[in-house]
PDB file of C-alpha atoms in Angstrom:
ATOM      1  CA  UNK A   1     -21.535   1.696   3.175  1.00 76.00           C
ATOM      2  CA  UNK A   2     -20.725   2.935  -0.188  1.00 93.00           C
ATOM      3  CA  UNK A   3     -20.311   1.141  -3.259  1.00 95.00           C
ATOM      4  CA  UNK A   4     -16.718   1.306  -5.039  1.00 97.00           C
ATOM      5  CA  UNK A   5     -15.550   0.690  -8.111  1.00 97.00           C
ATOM      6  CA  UNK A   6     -12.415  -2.006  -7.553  1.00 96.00           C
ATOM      7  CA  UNK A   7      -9.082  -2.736  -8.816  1.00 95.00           C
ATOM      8  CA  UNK A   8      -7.155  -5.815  -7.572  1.00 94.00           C
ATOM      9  CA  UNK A   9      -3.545  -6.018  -7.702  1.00 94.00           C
ATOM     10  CA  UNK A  10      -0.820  -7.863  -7.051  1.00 91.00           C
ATOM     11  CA  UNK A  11       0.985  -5.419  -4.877  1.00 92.00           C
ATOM     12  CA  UNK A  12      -1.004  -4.046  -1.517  1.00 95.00           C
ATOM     13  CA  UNK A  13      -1.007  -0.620  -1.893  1.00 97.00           C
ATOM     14  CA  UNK A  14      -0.895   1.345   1.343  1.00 98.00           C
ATOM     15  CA  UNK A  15      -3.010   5.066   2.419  1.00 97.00           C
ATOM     16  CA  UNK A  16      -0.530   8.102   1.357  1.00 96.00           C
ATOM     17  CA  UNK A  17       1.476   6.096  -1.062  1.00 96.00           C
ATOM     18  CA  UNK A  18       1.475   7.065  -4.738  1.00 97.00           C
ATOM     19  CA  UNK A  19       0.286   4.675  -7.505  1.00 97.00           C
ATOM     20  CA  UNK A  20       0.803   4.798 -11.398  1.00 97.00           C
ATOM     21  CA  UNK A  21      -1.113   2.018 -13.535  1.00 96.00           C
ATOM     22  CA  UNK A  22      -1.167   1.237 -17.263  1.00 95.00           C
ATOM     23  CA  UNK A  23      -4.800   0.316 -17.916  1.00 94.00           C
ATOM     24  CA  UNK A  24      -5.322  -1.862 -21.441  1.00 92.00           C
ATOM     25  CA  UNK A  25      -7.874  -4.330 -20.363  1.00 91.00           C
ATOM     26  CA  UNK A  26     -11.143  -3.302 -21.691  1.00 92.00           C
ATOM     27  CA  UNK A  27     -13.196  -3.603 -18.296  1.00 92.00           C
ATOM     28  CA  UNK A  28     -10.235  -1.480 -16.552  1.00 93.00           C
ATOM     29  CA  UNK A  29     -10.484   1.274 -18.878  1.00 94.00           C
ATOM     30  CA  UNK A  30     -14.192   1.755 -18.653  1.00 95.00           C
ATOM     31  CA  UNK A  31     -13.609   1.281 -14.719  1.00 95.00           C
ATOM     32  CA  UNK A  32     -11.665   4.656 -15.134  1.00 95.00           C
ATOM     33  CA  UNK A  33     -14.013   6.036 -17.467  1.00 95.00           C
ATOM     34  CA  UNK A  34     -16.661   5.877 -14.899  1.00 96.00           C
ATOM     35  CA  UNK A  35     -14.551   6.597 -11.988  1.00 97.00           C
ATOM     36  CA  UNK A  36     -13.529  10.299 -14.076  1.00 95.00           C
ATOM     37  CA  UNK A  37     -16.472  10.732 -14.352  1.00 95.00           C
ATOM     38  CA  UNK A  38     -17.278  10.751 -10.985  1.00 92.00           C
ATOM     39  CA  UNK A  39     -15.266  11.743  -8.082  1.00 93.00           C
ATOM     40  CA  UNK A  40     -11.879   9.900  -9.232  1.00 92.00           C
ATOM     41  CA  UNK A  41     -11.797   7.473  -6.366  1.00 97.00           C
ATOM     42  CA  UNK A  42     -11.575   3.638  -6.870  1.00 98.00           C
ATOM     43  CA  UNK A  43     -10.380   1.035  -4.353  1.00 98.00           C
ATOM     44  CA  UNK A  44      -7.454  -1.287  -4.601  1.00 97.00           C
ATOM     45  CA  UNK A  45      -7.264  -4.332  -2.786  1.00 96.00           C
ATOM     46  CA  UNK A  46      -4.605  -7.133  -2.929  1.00 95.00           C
ATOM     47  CA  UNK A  47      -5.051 -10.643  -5.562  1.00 92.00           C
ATOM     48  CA  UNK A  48      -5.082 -13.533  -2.708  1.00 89.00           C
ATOM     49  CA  UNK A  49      -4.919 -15.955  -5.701  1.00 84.00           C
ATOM     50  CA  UNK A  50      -4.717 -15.784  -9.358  1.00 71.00           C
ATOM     51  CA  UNK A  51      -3.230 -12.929 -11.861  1.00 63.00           C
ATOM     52  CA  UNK A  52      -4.252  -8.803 -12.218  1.00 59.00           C
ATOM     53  CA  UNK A  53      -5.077 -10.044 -15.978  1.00 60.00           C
ATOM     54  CA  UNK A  54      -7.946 -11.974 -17.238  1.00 60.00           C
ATOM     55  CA  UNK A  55     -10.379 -12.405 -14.290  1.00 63.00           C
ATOM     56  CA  UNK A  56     -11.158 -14.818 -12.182  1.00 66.00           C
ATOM     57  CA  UNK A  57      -9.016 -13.705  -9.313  1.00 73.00           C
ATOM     58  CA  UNK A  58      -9.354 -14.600  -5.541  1.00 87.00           C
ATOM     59  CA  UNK A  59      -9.389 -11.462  -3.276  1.00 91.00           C
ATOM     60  CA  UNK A  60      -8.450  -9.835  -0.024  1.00 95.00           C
ATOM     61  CA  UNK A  61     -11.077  -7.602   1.951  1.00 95.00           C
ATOM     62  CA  UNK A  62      -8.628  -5.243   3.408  1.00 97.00           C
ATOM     63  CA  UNK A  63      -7.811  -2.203   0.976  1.00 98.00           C
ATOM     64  CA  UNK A  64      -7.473   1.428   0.195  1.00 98.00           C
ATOM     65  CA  UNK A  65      -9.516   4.093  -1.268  1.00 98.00           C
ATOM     66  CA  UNK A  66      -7.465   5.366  -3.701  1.00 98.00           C
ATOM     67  CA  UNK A  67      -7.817   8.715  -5.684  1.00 97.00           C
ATOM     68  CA  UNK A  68      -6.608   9.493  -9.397  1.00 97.00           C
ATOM     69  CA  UNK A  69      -4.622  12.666  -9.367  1.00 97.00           C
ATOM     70  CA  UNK A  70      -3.700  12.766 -13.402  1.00 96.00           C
ATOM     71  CA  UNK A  71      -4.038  10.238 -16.229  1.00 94.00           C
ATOM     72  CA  UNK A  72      -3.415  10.308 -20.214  1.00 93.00           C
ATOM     73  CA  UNK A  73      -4.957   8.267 -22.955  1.00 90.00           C
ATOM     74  CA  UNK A  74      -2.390   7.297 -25.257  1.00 89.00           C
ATOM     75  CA  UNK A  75      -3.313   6.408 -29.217  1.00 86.00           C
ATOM     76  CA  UNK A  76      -3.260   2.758 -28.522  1.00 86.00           C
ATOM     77  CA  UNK A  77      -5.939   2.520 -26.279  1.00 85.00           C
ATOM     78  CA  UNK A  78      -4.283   2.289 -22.791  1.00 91.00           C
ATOM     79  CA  UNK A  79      -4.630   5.200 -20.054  1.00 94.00           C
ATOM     80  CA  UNK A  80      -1.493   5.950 -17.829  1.00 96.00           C
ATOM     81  CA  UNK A  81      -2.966   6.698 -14.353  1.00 96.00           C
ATOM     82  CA  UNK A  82      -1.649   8.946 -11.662  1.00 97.00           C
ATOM     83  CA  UNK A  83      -3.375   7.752  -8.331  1.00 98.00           C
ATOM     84  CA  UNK A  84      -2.426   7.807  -4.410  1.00 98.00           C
ATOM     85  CA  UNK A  85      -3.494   5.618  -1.488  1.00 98.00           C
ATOM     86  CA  UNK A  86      -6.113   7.968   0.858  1.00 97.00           C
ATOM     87  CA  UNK A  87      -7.619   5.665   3.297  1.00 97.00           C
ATOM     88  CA  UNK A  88      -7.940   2.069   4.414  1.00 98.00           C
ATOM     89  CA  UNK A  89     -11.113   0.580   3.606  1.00 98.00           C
ATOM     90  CA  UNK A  90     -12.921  -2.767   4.596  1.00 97.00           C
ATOM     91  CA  UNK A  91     -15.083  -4.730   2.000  1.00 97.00           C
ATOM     92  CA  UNK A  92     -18.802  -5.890   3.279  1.00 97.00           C
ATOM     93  CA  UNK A  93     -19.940  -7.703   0.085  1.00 96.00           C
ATOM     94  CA  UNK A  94     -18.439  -8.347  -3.261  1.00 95.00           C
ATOM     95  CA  UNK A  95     -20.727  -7.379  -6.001  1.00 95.00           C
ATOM     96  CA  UNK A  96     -21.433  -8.830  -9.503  1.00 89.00           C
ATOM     97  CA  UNK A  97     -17.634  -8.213 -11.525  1.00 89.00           C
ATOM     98  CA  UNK A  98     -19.995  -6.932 -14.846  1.00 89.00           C
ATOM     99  CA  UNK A  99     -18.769  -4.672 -16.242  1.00 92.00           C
ATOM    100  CA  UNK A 100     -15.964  -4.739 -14.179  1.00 94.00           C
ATOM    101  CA  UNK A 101     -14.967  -5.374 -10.095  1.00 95.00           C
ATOM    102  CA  UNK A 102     -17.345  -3.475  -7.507  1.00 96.00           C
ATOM    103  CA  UNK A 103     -18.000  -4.030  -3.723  1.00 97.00           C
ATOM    104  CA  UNK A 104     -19.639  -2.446  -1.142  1.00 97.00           C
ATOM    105  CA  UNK A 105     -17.430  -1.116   0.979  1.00 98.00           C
ATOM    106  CA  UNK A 106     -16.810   0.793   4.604  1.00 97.00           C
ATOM    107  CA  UNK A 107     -14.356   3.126   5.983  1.00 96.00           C
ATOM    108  CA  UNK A 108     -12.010   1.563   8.705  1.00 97.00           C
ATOM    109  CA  UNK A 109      -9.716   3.816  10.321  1.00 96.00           C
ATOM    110  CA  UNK A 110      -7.026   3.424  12.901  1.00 96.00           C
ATOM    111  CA  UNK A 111      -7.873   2.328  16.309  1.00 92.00           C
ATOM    112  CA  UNK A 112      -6.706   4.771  18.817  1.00 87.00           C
ATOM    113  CA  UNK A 113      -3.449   4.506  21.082  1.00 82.00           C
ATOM    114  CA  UNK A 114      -4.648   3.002  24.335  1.00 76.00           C
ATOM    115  CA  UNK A 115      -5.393   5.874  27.081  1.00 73.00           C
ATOM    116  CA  UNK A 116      -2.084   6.623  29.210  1.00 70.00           C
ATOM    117  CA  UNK A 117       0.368   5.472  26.217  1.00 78.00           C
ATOM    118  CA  UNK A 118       2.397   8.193  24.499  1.00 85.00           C
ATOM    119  CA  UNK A 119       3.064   8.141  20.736  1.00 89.00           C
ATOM    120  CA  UNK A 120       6.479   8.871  21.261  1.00 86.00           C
ATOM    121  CA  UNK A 121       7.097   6.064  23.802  1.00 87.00           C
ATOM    122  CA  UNK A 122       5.342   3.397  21.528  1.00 89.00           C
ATOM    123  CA  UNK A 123       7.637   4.868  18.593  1.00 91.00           C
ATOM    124  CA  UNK A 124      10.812   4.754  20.428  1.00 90.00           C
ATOM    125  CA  UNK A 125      11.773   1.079  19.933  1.00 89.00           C
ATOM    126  CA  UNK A 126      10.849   1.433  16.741  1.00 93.00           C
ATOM    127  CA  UNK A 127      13.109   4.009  15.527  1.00 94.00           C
ATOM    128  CA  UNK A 128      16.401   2.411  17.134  1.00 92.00           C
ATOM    129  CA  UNK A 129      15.951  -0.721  14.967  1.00 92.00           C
ATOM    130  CA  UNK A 130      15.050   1.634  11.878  1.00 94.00           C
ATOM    131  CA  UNK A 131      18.310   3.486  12.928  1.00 94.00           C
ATOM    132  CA  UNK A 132      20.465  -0.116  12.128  1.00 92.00           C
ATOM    133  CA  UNK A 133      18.272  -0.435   9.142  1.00 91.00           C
ATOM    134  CA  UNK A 134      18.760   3.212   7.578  1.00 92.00           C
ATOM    135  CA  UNK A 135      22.747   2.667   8.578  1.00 92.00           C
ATOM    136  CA  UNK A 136      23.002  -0.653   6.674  1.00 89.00           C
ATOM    137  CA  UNK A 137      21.025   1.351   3.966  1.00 86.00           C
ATOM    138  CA  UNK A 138      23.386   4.067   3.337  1.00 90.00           C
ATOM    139  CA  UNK A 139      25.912   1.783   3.736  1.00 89.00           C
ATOM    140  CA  UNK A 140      25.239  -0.159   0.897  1.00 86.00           C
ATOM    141  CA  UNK A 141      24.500   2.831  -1.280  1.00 86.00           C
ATOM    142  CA  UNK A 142      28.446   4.213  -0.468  1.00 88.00           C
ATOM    143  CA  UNK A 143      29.496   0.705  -1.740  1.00 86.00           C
ATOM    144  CA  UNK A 144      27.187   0.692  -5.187  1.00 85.00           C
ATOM    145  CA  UNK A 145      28.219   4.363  -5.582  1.00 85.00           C
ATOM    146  CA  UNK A 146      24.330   5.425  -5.614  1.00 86.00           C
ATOM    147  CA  UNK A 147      22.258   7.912  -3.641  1.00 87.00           C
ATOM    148  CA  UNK A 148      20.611   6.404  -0.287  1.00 86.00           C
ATOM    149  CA  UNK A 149      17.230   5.862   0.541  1.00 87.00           C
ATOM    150  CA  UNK A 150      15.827   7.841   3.527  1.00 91.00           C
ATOM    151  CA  UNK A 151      13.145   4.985   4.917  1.00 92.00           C
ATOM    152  CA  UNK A 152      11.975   6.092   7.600  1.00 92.00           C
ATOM    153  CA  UNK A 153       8.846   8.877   7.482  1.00 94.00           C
ATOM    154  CA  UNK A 154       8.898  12.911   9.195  1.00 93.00           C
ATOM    155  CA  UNK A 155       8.784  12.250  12.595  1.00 90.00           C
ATOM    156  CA  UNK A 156       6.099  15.332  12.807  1.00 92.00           C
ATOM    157  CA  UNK A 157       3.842  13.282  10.772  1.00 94.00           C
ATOM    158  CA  UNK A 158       0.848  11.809  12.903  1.00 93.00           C
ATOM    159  CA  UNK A 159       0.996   8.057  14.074  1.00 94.00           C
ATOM    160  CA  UNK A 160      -1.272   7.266  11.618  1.00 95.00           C
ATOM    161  CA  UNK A 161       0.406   8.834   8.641  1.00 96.00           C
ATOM    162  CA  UNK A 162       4.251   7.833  10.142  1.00 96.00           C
ATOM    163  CA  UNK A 163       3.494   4.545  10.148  1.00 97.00           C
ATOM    164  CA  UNK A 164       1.918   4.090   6.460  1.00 97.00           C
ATOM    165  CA  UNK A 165       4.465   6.002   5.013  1.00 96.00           C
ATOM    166  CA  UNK A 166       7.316   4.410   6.599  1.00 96.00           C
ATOM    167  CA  UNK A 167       5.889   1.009   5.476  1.00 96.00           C
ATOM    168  CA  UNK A 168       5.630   2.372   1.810  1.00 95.00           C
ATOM    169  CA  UNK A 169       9.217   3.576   2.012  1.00 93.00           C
ATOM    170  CA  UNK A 170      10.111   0.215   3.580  1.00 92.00           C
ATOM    171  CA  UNK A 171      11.671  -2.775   1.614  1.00 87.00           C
ATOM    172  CA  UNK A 172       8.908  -5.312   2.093  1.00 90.00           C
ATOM    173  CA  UNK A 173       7.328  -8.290   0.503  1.00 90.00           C
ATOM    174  CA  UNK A 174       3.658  -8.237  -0.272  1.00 92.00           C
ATOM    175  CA  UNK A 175       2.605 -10.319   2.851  1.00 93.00           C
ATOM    176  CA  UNK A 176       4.389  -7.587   5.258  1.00 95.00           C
ATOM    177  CA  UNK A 177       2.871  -4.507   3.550  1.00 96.00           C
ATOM    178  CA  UNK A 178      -0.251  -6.453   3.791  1.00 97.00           C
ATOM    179  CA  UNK A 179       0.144  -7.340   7.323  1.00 97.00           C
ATOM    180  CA  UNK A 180       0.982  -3.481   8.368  1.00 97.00           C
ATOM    181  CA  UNK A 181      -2.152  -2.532   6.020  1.00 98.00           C
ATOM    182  CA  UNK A 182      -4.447  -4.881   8.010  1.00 97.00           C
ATOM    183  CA  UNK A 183      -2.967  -3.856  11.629  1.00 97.00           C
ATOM    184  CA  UNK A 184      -5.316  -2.600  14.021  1.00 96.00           C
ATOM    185  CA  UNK A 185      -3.908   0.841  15.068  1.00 95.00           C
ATOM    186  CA  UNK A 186      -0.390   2.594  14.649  1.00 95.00           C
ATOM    187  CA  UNK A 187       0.960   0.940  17.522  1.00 93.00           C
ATOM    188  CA  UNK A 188      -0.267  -2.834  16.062  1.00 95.00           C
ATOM    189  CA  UNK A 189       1.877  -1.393  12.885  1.00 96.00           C
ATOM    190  CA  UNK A 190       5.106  -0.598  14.691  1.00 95.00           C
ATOM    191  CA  UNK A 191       5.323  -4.426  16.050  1.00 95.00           C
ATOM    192  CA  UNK A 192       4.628  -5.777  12.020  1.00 96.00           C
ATOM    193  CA  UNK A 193       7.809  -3.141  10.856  1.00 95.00           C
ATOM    194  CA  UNK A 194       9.486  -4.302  13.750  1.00 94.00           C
ATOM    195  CA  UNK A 195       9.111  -8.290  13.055  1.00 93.00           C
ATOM    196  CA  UNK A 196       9.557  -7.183   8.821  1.00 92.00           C
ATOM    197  CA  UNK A 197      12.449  -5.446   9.900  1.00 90.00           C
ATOM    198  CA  UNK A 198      14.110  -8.744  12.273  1.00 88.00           C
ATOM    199  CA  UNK A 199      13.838 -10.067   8.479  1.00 84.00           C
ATOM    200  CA  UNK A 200      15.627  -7.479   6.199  1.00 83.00           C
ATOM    201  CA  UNK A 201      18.751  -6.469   8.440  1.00 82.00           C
ATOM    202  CA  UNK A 202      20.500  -9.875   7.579  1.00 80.00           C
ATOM    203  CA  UNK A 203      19.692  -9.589   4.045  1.00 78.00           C
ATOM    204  CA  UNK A 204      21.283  -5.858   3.689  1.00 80.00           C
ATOM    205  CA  UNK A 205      24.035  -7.444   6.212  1.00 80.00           C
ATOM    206  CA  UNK A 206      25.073 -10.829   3.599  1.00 78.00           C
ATOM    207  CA  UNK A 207      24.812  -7.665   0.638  1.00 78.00           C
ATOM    208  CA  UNK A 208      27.137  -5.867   2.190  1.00 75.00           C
ATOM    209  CA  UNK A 209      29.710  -8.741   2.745  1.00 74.00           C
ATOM    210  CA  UNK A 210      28.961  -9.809  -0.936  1.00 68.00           C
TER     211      UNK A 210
END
C-alpha cells in the first residue's frame, strides 16, 4: 500500500487520458507543492456527493494514479497543471484531509481475458456498434460543417490501453466513465461501452433529424 496525495473531482478521470486543472484553493496548491516535490504523482478519484470546492465531499474508492507532466504558477496565486491518467488504483483507508485529501491506496490492474478467449473475438462486437457510432459521428460533423471526431482507439493498442482510451474518447456521462473505470478486465469494459453506447446512438440519431 502506498500513501497518495488525493484530488477529488467531479469528472472520473480514466488511465492514459490527459488532465489540465486550475488549482486556487489553498490546500490544492500545497497538495501540488508537495506532490513536485516528490515524484509528481497524485490520485484522482470521483466526488460521490458534494462539490470539488470547499470540502466536505463524499467519495468514490475507485481512481487513477495520475502524473503531472507540466504546470505554471501564474501571479495570482493559481497553478495551471498538465497531468495524465497512468493507472487505476483502489483506496484501502481514507486518511485525515489536513492539510489536504490523502489515502492509502493499492494498485489494481486489469483482470486477465479468460484462458481460450481471443482479444480480437471479445473486441469484435464491439467495434461493429462503434462502426454505427463513428458513422453517425461524422455524419453530424458534415452537417455542422466541423471536423469529426475519431472515437474509437488504435486497434494495435493492448486490451487494456484500447479500452481506456476509447472510453476517454467516448461521449459519456460521469456514471458510464465511472462504470468502465470500475470494470473488472477489458472484456467487463467492452459490455459497459457497449450498454453506454445502446444510449448515445439515438441521441446523435434525433441530432441529426434536428
Amino acid at each position: 500500500m502506498t500513501v497518495l496525495p488525493m484530488f477529488p473531482l467531479e469528472h472520473p478521470l480514466l488511465p492514459g487520458e490527459p488532465l489540465h486543472l486550475n488549482v486556487f484553493e489553498p490546500r490544492y496548491r500545497a497538495l501540488v507543492r508537495d506532490v513536485l516535490s516528490g515524484d509528481g504523482d497524485f490520485g484522482v478519484v470521483l466526488i460521490a456527493r458534494g462539490s470539488e470546492v470547499g470540502g466536505g465531499d463524499e467519495r468514490h474508492d475507485i481512481g487513477t494514479v495520475t502524473r503531472i507532466v507540466g504546470h505554471r504558477q501564474r501571479a495570482s496565486g493559481q497553478i495551471e497543471l498538465a497531468c495524465r491518467g497512468i493507472d487505476r488504483l483502489r483506496v484501502i483507508r481514507w486518511l485525515d484531509d489536513d492539510p489536504y485529501p490523502r489515502a492509502q491506496v493499492e494498485p489494481w490492474p486489469d483482470a486477465e481475458l479468460p484462458a481460450g478467449q481471443a482479444w480480437t473475438h471479445v473486441r469484435g462486437p464491439f467495434l461493429s456498434i462503434l462502426a454505427e457510432i463513428q458513422g453517425l459521428y461524422d455524419d453530424l460533423a458534415v452537417r455542422r460543417g466541423r471536423p469529426s471526431t475519431t472515437l474509437g482507439a488504435p486497434e494495435s493498442l493492448p486490451a487494456t490501453d484500447y479500452t481506456f482510451l476509447t472510453a476517454a474518447n467516448l461521449p459519456l456521462g460521469a456514471a458510464d466513465r465511472y462504470a468502465a473505470l470500475c470494470a473488472a478486465g477489458p472484456a467487463e469494459r467492452l459490455d459497459v461501452l457497449v450498454r453506454a453506447l445502446d444510449d448515445v446512438q439515438p441521441l446523435l440519431q434525433d441530432r441529426l433529424q434536428t
